[in-house]
GROMACS .gro file of C-alpha atoms in nm:
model
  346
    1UNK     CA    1  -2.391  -1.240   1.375
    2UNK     CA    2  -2.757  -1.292   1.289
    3UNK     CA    3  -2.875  -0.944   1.479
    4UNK     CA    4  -2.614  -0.761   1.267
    5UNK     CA    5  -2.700  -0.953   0.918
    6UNK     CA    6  -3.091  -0.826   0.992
    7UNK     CA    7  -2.933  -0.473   1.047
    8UNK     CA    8  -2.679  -0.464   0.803
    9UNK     CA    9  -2.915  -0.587   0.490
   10UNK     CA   10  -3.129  -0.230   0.580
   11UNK     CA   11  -2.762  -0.045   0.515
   12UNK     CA   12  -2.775   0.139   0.163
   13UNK     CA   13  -2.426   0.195   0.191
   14UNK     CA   14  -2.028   0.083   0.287
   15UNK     CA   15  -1.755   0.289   0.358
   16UNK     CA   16  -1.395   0.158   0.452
   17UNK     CA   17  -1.177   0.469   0.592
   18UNK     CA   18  -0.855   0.270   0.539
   19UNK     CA   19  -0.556   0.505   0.623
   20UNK     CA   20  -0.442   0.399   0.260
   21UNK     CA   21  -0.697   0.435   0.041
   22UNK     CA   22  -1.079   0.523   0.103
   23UNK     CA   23  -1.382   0.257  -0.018
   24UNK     CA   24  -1.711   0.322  -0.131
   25UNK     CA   25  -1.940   0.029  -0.169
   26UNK     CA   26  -2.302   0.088  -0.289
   27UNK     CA   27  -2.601  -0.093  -0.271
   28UNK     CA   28  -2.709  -0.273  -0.654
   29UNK     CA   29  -2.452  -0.097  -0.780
   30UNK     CA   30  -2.114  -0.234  -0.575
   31UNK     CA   31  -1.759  -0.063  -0.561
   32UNK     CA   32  -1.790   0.319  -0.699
   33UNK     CA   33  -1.462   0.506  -0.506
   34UNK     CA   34  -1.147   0.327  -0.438
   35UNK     CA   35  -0.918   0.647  -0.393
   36UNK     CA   36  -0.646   0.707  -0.168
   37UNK     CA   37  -0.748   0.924   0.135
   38UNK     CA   38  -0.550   1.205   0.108
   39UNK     CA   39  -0.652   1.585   0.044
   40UNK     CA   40  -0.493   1.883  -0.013
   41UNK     CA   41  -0.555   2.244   0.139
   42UNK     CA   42  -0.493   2.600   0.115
   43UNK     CA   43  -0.411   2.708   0.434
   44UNK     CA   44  -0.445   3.048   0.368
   45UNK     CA   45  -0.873   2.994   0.232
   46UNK     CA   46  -0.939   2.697   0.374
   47UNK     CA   47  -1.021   2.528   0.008
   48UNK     CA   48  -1.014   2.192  -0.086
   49UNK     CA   49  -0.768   2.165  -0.411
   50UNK     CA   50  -0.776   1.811  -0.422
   51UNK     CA   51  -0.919   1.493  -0.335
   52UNK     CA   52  -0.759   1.142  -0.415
   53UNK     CA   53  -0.532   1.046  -0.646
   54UNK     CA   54  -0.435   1.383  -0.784
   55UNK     CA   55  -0.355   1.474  -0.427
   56UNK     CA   56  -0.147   1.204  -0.326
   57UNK     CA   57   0.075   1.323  -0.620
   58UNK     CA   58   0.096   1.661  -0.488
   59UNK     CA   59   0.252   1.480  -0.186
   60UNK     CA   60   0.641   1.645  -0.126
   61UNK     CA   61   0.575   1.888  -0.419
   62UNK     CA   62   0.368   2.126  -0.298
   63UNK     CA   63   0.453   2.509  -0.170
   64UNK     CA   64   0.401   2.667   0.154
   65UNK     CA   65   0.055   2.763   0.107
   66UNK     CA   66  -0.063   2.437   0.027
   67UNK     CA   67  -0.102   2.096   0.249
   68UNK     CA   68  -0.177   1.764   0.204
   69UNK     CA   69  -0.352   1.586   0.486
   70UNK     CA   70  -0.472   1.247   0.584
   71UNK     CA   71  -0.782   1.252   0.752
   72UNK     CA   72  -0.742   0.891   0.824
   73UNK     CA   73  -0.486   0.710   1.039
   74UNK     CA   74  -0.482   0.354   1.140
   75UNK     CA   75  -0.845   0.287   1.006
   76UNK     CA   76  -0.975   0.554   1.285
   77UNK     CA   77  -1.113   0.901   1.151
   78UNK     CA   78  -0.884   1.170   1.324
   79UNK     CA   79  -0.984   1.441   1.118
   80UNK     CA   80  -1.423   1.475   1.085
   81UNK     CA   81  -1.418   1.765   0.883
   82UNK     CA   82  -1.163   1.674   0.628
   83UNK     CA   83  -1.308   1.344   0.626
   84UNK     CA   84  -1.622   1.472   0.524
   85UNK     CA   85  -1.480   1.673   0.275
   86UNK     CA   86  -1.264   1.435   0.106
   87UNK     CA   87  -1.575   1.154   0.052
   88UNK     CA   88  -1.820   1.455  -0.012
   89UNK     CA   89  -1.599   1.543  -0.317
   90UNK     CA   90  -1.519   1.173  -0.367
   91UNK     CA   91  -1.899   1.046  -0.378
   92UNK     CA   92  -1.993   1.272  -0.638
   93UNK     CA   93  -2.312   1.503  -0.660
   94UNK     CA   94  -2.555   1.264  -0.848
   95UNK     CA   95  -2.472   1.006  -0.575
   96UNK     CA   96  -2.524   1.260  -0.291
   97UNK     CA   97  -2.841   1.386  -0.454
   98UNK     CA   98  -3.017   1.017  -0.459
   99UNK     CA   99  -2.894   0.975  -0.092
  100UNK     CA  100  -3.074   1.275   0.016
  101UNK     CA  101  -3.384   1.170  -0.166
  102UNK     CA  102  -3.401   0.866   0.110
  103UNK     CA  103  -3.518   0.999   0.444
  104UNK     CA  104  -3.355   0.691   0.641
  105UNK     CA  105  -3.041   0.639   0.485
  106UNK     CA  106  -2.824   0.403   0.623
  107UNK     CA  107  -2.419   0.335   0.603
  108UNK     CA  108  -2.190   0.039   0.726
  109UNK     CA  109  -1.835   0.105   0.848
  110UNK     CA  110  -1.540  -0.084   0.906
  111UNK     CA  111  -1.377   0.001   1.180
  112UNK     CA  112  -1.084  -0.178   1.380
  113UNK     CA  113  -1.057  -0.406   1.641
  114UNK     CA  114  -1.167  -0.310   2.013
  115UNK     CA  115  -1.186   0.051   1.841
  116UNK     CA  116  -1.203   0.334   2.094
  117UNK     CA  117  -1.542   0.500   2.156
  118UNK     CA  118  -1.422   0.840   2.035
  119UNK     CA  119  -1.297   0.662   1.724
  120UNK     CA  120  -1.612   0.482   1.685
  121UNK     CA  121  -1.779   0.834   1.755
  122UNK     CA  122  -1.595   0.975   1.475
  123UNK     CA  123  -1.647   0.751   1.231
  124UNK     CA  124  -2.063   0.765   1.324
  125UNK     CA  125  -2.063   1.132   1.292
  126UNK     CA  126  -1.865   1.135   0.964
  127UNK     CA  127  -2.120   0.914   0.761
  128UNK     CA  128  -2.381   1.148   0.973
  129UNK     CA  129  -2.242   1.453   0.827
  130UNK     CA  130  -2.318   1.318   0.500
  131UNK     CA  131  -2.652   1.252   0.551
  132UNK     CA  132  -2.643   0.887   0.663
  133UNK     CA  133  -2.983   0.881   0.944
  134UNK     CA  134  -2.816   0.553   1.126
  135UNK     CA  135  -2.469   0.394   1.122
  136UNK     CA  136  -2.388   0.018   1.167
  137UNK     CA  137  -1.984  -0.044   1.242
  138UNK     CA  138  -1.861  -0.329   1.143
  139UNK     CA  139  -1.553  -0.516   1.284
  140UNK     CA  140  -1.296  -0.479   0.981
  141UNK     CA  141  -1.181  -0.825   1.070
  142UNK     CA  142  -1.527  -0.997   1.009
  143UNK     CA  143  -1.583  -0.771   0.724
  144UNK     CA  144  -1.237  -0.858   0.566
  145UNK     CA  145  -1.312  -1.276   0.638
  146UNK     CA  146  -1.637  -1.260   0.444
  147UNK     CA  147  -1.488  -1.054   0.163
  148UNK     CA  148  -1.239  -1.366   0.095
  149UNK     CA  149  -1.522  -1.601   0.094
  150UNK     CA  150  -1.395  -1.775   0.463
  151UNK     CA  151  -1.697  -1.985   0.614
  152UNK     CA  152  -1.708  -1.743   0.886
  153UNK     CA  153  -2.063  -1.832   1.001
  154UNK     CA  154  -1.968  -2.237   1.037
  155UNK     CA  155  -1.859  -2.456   1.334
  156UNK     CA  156  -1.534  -2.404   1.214
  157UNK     CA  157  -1.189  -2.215   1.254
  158UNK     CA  158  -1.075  -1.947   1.030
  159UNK     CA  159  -0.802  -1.722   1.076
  160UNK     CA  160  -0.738  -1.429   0.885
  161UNK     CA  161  -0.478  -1.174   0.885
  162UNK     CA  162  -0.564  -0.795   0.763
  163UNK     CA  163  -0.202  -0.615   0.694
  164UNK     CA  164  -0.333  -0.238   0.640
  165UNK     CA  165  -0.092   0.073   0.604
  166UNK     CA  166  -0.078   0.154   0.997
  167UNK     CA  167  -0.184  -0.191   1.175
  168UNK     CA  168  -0.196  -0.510   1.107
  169UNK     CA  169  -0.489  -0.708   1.268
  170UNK     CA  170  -0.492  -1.083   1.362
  171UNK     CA  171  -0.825  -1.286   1.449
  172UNK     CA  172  -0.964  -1.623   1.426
  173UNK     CA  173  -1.316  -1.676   1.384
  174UNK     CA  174  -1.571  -1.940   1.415
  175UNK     CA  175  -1.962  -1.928   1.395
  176UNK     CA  176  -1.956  -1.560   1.314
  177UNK     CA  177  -1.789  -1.432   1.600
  178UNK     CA  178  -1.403  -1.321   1.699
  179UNK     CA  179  -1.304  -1.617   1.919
  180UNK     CA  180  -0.930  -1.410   1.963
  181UNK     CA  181  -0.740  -1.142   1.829
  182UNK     CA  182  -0.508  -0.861   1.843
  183UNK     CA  183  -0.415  -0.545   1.667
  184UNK     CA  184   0.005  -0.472   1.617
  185UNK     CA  185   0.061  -0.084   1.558
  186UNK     CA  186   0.254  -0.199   1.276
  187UNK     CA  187   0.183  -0.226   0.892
  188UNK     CA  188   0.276  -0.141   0.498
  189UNK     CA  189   0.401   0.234   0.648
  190UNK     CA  190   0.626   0.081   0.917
  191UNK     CA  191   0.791  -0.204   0.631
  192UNK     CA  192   0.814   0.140   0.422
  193UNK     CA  193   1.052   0.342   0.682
  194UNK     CA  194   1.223   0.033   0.764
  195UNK     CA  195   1.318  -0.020   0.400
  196UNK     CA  196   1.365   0.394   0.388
  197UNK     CA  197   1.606   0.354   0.723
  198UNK     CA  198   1.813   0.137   0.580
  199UNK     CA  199   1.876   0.286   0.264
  200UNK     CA  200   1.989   0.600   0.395
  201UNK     CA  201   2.235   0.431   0.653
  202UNK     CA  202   2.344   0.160   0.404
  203UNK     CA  203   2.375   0.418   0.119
  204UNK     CA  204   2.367   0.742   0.222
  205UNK     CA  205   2.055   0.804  -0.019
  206UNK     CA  206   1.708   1.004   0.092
  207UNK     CA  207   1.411   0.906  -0.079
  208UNK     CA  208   1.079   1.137  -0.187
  209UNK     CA  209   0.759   1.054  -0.079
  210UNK     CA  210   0.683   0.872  -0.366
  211UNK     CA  211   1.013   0.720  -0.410
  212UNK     CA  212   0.883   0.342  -0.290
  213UNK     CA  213   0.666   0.332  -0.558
  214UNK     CA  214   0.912   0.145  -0.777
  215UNK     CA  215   1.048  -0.067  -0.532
  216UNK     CA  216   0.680  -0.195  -0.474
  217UNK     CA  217   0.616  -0.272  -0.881
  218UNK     CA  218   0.955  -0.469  -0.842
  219UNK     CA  219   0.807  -0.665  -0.548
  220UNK     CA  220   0.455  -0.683  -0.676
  221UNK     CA  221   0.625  -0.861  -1.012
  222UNK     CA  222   0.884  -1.056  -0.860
  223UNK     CA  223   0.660  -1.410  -0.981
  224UNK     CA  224   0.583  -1.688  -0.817
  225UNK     CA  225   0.946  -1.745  -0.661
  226UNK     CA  226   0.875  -1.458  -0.423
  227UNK     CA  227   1.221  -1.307  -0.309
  228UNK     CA  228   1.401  -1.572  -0.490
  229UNK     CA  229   1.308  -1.426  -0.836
  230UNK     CA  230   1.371  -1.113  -0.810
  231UNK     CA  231   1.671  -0.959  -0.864
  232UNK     CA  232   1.634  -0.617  -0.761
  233UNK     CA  233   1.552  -0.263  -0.902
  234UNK     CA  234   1.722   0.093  -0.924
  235UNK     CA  235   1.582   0.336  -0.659
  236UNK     CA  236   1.644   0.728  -0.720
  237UNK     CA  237   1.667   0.961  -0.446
  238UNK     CA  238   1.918   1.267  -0.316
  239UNK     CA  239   2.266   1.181  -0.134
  240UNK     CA  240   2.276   1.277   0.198
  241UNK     CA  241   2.606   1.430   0.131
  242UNK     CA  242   2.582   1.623  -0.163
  243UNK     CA  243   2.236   1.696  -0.198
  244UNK     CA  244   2.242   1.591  -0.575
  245UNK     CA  245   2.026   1.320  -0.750
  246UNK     CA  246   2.149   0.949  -0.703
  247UNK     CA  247   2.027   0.650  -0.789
  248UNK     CA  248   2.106   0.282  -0.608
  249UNK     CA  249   2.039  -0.078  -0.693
  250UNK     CA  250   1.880  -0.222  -0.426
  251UNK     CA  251   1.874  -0.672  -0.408
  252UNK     CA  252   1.637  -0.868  -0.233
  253UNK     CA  253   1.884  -0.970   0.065
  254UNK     CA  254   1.859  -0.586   0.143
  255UNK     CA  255   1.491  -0.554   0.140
  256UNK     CA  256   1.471  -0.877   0.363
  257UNK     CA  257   1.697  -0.791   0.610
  258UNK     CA  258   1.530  -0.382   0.665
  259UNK     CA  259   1.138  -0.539   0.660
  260UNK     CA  260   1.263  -0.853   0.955
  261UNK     CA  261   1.190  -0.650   1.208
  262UNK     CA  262   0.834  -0.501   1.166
  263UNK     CA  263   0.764  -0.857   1.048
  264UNK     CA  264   0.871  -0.977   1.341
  265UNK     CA  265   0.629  -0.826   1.564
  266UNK     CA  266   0.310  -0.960   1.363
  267UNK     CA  267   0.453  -1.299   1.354
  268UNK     CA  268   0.458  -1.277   1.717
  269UNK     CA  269   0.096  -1.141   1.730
  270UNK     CA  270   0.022  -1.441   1.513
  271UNK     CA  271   0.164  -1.699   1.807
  272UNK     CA  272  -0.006  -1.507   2.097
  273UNK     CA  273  -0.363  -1.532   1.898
  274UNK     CA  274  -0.318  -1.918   1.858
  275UNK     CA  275  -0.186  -1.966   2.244
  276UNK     CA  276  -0.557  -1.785   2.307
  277UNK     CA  277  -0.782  -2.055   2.128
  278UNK     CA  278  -0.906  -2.343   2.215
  279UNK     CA  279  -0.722  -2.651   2.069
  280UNK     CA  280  -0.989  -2.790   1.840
  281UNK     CA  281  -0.971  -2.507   1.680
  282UNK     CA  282  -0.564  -2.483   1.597
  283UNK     CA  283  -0.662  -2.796   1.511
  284UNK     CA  284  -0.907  -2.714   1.227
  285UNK     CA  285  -0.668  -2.424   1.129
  286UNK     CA  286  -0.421  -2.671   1.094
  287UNK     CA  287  -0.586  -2.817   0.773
  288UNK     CA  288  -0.726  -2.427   0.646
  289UNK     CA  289  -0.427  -2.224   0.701
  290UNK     CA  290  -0.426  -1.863   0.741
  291UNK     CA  291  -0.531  -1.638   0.520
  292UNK     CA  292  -0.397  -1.254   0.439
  293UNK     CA  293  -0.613  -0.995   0.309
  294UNK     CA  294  -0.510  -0.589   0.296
  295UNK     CA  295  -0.327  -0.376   0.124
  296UNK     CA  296   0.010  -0.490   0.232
  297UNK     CA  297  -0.080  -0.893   0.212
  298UNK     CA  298   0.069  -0.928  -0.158
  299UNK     CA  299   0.411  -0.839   0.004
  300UNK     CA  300   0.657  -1.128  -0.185
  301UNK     CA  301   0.784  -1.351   0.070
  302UNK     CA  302   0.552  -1.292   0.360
  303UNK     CA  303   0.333  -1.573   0.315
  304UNK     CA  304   0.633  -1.805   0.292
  305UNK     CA  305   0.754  -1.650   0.625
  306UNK     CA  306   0.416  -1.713   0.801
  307UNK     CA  307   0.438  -2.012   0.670
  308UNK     CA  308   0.773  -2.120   0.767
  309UNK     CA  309   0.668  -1.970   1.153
  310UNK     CA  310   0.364  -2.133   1.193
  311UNK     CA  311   0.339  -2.480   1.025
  312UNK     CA  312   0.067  -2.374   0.837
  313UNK     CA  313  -0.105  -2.337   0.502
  314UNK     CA  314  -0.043  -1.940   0.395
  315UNK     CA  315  -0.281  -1.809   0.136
  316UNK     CA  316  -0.345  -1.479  -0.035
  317UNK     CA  317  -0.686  -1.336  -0.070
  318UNK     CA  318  -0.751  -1.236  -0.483
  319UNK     CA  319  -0.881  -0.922  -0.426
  320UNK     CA  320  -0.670  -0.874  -0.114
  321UNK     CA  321  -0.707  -0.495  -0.078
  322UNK     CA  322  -1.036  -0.456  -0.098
  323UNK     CA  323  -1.172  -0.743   0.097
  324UNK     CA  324  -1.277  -0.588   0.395
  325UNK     CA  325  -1.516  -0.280   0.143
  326UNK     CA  326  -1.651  -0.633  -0.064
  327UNK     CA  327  -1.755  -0.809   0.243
  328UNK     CA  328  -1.948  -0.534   0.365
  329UNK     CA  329  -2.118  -0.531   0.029
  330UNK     CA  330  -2.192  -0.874   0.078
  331UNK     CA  331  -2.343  -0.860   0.386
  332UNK     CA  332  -2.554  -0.569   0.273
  333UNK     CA  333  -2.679  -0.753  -0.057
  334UNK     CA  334  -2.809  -1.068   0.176
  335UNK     CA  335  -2.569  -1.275   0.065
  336UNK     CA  336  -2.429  -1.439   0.357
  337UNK     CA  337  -2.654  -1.663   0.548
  338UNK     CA  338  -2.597  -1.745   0.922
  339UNK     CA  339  -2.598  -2.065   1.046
  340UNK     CA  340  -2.913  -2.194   1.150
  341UNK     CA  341  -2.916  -2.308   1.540
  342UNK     CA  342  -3.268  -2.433   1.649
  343UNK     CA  343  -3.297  -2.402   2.030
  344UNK     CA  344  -3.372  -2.717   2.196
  345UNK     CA  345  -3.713  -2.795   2.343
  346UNK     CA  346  -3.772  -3.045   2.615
   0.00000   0.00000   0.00000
């Protein structure tokens, strides 16, 4: 981790291309964009309409001539040109116009676990488009474990778990390095159409596109009982039947039962990660517990279900969905130290 501090602290910039939302850290300055990364298109021009927030509300309302895209799936760029697009208009001139003004400009990126080398490429030539002269990635699961303040860079174990919109990435760490991990093709999206499954089988109801958005206010406020305090919320949406407006109550037993099974699968990501380490350090993690950054990690009820699967200590990051864009920022500002190993003379 040393090499990459010395690199990193000569980065004037961080970008996380979450396939949520899109993160702009800057240098003195610290978070400027937190938008979601969605545009929208004319097909017939080619013009950008909109970037953001204003285009994720266009989402399911728009006509023919118009699209909304995602340049961004699964923390990989799969779209360059959009991508460019959609942080060019994001940025903002005045911030464009300083970056030009430095001839070796330099960005950070998070990117995921064992990424591809064509997603890697991608998100290089992306930050290149924009002007950045050289592009450190960064492993979003070291980035994320120094945004929540872990002692990544000690003898230690830490384990972290990074619950994004598309995946949901599992590590533990110890003196600055990924001792095991693995990345589940599952995350907030996949809880999302198991929660929209069921409520068009168990009620015959079709939600819009934005239609979760209450249902996730009612868990995001459901107190410090998790699932046990809340008692449910009222869900509109058309009837499969008749095609007219409906609206359903929907309790916390429901919600359980339609998220068990894409929880499932990172709980068993979670047990394959531990079988890979070394004993001493379950054993530290044992006494530290697990910690859950991302978008996704303030899901009610999760923590207590790691924590009922694993014997461990379950904690919450504070600022869970932007961990991965703050660490970055630290690591760019200096302010994470590596351990100091001597070598040993004889």
């Amino acid at each position: 981790m040393t090499l990459s501090l010395e690199q990193l602290r000569r980065c004037h910039v961080a970008v996380d291309l979450g396939a949520s939302r899109t993160r702009v850290y800057l240098k003195h300055q610290g978070l400027i964009v937190d938008e979601p990364s969605v545009a929208s298109v004319n097909t017939h021009t080619g013009a950008l309409i909109a970037v953001g927030t204003l285009a994720e509300r266009m989402a399911g309302r728009t006509p023919e001539h118009i699209r909304v895209v995602r340049p961004v799936s699964g923390g990989t760029v799969v779209d360059i040109d959009m991508a460019q697009r959609m942080l060019r208009f994001l940025i903002g001139d005045k911030v464009r116009r300083a970056w030009r003004r430095k001839p070796s400009l330099r960005a950070a990126v998070c990117v995921p676990h064992e990424a591809e080398p064509l997603a890697q490429r991608a998100a290089v030539e992306t930050m290149t488009g924009l002007g950045a002269r050289r592009v450190e990635l960064v492993d979003t699961l070291i980035a994320a474990a120094v945004g929540c303040g872990l002692p990544v860079e000690q003898a230690e174990a830490t384990m972290i778990v990074v619950c994004g919109a598309a995946t949901t990435q599992v590590a533990v760490l110890s003196l600055g390095a990924i001792v095991a991990a693995e990345k589940v093709p599952l995350g907030g999206d996949a809880i999302d159409h198991a929660v929209v499954q069921h409520l068009r089988n168990a009620h015959e109801l079709v939600l819009p596109s934005q239609g979760l958005r209450p249902l996730h206010q009612a868990l995001g406020g459901s107190g410090p009982d998790g699932w046990e305090g809340w008692a449910g919320t009222e869900v509109h949406g058309r009837d499969v039947s008749t095609g007219c407006a409906r609206s359903v109550r929907v309790d916390s037993r429901e919600v359980r039962e339609a998220i068990h099974t894409p929880l499932t699968a990172v709980l068993d990501s979670i047990g394959r990660v531990l079988r890979l380490c070394p004993p001493d350090l379950v054993a530290d993690l044992g006494d530290r517990g697990v910690m859950l950054a991302g978008g996704s990690a303030r899901l009610p009820g999760l923590d207590k279900m790691l924590r009922a699967a694993t014997g461990m200590p379950v904690h919450v990051a504070r600022n869970a969905d932007v961990c991965a864009v703050e660490g970055l920022g630290s690591m760019l500002e200096g302010r994470i130290k590596p351990l100091a190993l001597d070598p040993i003379t004889t």
